[in-house]
GROMACS .gro file of C-alpha atoms in nm:
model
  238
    1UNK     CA    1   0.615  -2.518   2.086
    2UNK     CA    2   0.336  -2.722   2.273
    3UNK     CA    3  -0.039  -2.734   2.106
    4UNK     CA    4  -0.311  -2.670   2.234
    5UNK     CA    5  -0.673  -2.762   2.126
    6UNK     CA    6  -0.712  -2.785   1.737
    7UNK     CA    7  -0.361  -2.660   1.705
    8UNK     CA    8  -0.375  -2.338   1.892
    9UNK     CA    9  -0.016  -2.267   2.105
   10UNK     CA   10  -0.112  -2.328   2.455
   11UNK     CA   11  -0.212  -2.225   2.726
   12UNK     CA   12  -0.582  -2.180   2.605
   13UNK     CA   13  -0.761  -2.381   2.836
   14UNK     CA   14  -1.047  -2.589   2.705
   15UNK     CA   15  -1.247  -2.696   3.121
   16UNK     CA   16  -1.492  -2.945   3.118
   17UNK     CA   17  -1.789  -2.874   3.346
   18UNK     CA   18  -2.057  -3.063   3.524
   19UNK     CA   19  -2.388  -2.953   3.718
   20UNK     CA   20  -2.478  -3.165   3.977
   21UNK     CA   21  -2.816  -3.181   4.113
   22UNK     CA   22  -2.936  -3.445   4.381
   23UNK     CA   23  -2.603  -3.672   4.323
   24UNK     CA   24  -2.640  -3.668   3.949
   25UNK     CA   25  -2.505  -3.480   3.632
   26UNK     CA   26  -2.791  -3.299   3.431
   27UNK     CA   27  -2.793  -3.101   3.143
   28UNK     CA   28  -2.779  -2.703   3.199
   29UNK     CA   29  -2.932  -2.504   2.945
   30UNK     CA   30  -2.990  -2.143   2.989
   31UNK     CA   31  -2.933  -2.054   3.352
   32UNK     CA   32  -3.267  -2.214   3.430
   33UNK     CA   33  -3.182  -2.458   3.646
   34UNK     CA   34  -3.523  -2.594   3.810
   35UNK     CA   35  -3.572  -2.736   3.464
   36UNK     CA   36  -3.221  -2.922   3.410
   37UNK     CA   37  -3.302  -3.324   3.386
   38UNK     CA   38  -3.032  -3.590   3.407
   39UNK     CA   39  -2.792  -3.561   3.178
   40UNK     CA   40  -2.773  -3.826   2.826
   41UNK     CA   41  -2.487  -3.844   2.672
   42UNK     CA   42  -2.262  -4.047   2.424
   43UNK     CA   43  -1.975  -4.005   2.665
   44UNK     CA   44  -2.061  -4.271   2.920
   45UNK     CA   45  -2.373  -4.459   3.031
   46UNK     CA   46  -2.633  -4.287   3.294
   47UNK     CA   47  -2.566  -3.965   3.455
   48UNK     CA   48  -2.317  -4.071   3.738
   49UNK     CA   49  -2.083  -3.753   3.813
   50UNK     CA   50  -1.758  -3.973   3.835
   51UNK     CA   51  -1.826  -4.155   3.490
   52UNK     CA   52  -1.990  -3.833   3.265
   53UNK     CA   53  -1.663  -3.678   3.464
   54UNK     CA   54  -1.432  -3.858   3.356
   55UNK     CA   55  -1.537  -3.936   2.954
   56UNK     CA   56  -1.563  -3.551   2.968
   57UNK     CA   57  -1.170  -3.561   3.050
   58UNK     CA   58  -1.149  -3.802   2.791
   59UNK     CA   59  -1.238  -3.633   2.533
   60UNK     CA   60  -1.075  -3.327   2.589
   61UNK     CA   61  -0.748  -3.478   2.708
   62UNK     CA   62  -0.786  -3.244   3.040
   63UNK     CA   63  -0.705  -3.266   3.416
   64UNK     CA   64  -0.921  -2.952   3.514
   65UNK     CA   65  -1.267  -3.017   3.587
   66UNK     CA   66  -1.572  -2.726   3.682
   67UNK     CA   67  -1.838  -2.853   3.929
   68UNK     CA   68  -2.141  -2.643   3.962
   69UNK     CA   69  -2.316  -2.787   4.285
   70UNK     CA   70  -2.668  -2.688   4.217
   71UNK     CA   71  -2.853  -2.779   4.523
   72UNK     CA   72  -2.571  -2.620   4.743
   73UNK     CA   73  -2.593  -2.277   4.483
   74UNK     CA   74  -2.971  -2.318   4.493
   75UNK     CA   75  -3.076  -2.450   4.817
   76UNK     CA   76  -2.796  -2.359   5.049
   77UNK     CA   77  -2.710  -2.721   5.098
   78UNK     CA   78  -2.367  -2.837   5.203
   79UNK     CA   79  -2.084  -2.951   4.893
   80UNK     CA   80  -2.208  -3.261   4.762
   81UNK     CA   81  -1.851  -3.468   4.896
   82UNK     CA   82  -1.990  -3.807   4.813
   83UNK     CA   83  -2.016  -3.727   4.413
   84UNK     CA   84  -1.703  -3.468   4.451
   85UNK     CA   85  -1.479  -3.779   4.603
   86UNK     CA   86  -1.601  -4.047   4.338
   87UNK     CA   87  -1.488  -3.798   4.085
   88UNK     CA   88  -1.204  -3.746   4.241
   89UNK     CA   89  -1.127  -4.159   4.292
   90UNK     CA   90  -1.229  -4.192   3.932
   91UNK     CA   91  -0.992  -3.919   3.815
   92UNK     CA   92  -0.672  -3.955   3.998
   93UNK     CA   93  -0.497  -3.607   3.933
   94UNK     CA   94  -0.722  -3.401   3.829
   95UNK     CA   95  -0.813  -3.055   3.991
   96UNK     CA   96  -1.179  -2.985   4.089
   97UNK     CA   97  -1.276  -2.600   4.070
   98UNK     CA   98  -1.628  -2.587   4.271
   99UNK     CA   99  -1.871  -2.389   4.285
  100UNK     CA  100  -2.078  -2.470   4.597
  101UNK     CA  101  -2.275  -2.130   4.657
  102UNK     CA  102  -2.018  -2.033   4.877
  103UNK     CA  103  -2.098  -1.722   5.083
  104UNK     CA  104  -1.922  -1.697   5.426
  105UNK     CA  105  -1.620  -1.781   5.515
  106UNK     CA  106  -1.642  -2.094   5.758
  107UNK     CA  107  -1.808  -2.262   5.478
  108UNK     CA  108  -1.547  -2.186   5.235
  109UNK     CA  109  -1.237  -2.252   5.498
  110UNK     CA  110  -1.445  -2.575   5.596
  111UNK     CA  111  -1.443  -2.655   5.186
  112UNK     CA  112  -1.097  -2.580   5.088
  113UNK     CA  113  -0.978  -2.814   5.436
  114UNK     CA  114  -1.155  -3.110   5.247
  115UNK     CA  115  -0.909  -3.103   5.023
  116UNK     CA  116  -1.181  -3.176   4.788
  117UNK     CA  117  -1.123  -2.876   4.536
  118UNK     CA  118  -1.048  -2.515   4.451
  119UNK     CA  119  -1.387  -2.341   4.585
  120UNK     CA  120  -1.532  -2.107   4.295
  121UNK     CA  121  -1.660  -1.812   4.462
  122UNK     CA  122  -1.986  -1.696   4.257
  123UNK     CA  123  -2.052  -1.353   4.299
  124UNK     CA  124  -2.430  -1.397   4.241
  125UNK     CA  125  -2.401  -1.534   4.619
  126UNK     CA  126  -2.229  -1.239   4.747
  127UNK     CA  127  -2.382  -0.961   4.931
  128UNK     CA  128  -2.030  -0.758   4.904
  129UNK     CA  129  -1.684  -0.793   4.817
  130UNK     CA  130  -1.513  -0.914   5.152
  131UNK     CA  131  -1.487  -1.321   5.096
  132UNK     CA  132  -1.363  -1.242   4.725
  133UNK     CA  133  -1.091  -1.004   4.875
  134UNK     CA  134  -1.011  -1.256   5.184
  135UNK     CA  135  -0.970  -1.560   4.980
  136UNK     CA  136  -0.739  -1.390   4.700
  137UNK     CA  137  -0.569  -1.677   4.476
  138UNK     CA  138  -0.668  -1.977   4.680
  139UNK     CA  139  -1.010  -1.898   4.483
  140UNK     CA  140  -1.140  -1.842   4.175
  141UNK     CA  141  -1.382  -1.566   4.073
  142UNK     CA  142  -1.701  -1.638   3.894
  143UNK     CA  143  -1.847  -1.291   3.732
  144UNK     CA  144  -2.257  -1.379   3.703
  145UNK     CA  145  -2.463  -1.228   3.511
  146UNK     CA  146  -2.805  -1.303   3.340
  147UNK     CA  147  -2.923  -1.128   3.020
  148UNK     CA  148  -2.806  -0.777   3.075
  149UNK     CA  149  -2.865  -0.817   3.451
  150UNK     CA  150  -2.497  -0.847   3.647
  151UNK     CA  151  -2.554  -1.092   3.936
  152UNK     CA  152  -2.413  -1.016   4.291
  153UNK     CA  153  -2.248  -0.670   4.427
  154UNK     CA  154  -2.097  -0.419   4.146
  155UNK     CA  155  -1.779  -0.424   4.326
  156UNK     CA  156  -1.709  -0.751   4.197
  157UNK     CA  157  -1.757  -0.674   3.836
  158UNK     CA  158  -1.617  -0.341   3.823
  159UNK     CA  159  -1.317  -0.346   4.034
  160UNK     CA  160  -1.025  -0.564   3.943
  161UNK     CA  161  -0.802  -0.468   4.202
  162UNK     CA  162  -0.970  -0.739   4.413
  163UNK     CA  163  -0.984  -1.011   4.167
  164UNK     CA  164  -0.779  -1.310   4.220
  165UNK     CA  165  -0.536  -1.464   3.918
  166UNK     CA  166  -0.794  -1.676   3.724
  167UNK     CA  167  -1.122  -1.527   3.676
  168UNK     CA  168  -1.461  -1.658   3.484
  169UNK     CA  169  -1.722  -1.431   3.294
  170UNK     CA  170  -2.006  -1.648   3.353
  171UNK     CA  171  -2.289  -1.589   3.130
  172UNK     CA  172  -2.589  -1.798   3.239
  173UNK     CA  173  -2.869  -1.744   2.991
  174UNK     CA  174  -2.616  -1.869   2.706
  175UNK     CA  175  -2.519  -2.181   2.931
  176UNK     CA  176  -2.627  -2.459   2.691
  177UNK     CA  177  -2.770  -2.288   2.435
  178UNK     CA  178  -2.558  -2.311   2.142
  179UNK     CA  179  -2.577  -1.879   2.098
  180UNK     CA  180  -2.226  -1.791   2.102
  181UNK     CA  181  -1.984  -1.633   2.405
  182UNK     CA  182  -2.008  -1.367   2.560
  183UNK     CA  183  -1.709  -1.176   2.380
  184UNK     CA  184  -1.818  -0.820   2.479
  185UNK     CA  185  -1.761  -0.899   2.840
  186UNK     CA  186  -1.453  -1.154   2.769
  187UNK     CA  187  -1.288  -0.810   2.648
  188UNK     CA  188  -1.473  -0.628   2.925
  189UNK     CA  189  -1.259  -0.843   3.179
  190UNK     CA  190  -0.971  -0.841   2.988
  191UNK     CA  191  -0.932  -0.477   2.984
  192UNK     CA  192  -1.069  -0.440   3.336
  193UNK     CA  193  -0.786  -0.723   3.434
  194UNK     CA  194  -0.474  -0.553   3.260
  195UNK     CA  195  -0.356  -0.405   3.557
  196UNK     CA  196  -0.178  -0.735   3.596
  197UNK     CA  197  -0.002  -0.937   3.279
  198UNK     CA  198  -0.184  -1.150   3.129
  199UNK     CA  199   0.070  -1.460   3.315
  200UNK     CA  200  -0.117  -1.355   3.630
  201UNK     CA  201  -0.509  -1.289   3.557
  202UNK     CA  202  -0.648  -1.522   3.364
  203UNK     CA  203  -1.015  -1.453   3.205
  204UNK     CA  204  -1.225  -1.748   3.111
  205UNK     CA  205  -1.507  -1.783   2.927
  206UNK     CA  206  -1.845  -2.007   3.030
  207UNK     CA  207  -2.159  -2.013   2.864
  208UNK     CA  208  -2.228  -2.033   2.466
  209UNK     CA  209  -1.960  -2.160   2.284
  210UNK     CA  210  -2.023  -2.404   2.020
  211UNK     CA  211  -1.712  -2.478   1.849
  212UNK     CA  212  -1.348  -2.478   1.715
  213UNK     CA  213  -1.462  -2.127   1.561
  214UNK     CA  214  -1.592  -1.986   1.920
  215UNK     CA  215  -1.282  -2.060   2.086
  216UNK     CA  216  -1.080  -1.885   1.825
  217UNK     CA  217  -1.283  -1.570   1.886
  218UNK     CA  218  -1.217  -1.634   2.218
  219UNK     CA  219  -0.804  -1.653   2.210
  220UNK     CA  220  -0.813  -1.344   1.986
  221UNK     CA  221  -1.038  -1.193   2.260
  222UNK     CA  222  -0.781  -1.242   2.520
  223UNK     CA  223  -0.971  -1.509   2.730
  224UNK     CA  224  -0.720  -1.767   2.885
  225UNK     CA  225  -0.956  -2.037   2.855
  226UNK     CA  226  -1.327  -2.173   2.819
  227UNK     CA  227  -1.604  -2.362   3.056
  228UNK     CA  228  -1.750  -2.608   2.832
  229UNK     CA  229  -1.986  -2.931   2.866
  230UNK     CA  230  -2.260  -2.974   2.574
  231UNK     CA  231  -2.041  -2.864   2.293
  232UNK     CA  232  -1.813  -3.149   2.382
  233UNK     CA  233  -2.147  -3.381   2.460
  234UNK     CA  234  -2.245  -3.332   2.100
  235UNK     CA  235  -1.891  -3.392   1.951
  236UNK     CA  236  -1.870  -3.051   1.895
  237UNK     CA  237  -1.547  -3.002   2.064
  238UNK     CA  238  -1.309  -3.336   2.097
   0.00000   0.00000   0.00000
């Protein structure tokens, strides 16, 4: 059989994620993203998107990549195509999952016609359930939530009828921090997702994880996968 990261039968997923904020990568850290600076890193020199992009791919041996486009998330701006299409020339075959703040659906069709990407549909930019359930599998689902506080409409957390196939339990105060996971709600989603097998809803995990040791926790959890940048930044996870 196939390994996966440090041995582990596939498919646990180990994704690679950038922020991007005004054309460069910067370093997230608890959900507090006025505060993120350009990114430093032993993976490549400056904070370019295409280069931090691709050592990150590197050093996992990946071809999945998260983009978090901050100043379209924060700011309402359009998809940041320049950085997303050096990435994208940079990393010939790799798939792009972005989250660009989308919220209606003309921005979103406009998006996925780019070609640029799978768009990431963040629930805290939702104000109800009906772009989630339109999209279906051409999206993915990113389940928000800050502290205790879960970001966006309660539909989206609590109903799994609408989710699509892969499906993230985003956690942003441990984004960066070194804390751990989110199990709890790993299992949470799991559970919730078990109406279909586990081949068609994937659960993965973003925010927290530190090591070898988190993503075991994480496979026995059920999660299909992890988000994951300054673990493998500080050679945490190679």
């Amino acid at each position: 059989m196939s390994q996966g990261f440090e041995g582990r039968p596939l498919p646990f997923r180990l994704i690679p994620v950038i922020d991007l904020r005004r054309g460069q990568v910067v370093r997230a850290r608890a959900g507090e993203r006025d505060a993120y600076a350009p990114i430093d890193t032993p993976l490549a020199r400056g904070s370019k998107p295409a280069d931090i992009a691709r050592g990150l791919l590197d050093a996992v041996g990946g071809s999945l990549l998260y983009v978090a486009d901050l100043d379209a998330i924060m700011e309402g701006a359009e998809p940041d195509r320049r950085s997303l299409e050096a990435v994208m020339r940079t990393c010939p075959g790799t798939v792009l999952w972005v989250d660009a703040g989308f919220a209606d659906a003309s921005g979103v069709e406009r998006f996925m016609a780019s070609g640029l990407g799978r768009p990431v549909i963040g629930s805290e930019s939702q104000r109800d359930a009906q772009l989630v359930r339109r999209l279906g599998d051409r999206a993915v689902l990113s389940l928000d939530s800050r502290g205790n506080e879960r970001l966006g409409p309660e539909a989206l957390h609590d109903d799994a009828q609408i989710w699509p196939g892969d499906v993230i339990v985003m956690t942003l105060a441990r984004v960066g921090t070194g804390t751990g996971p989110d199990l709890a709600g790993i299992r949470r989603a799991v559970s919730l997702g078990a109406g279909k097998s586990r081949s068609e809803r994937r659960v993965y995990a973003a925010g927290g994880v530190r090591g070898p040791e988190d993503i075991d926790r994480l496979a026995e959890a059920g999660a299909a996968g992890a988000l994951v940048a300054s673990a493998i930044h500080d050679g945490r996870l190679r």
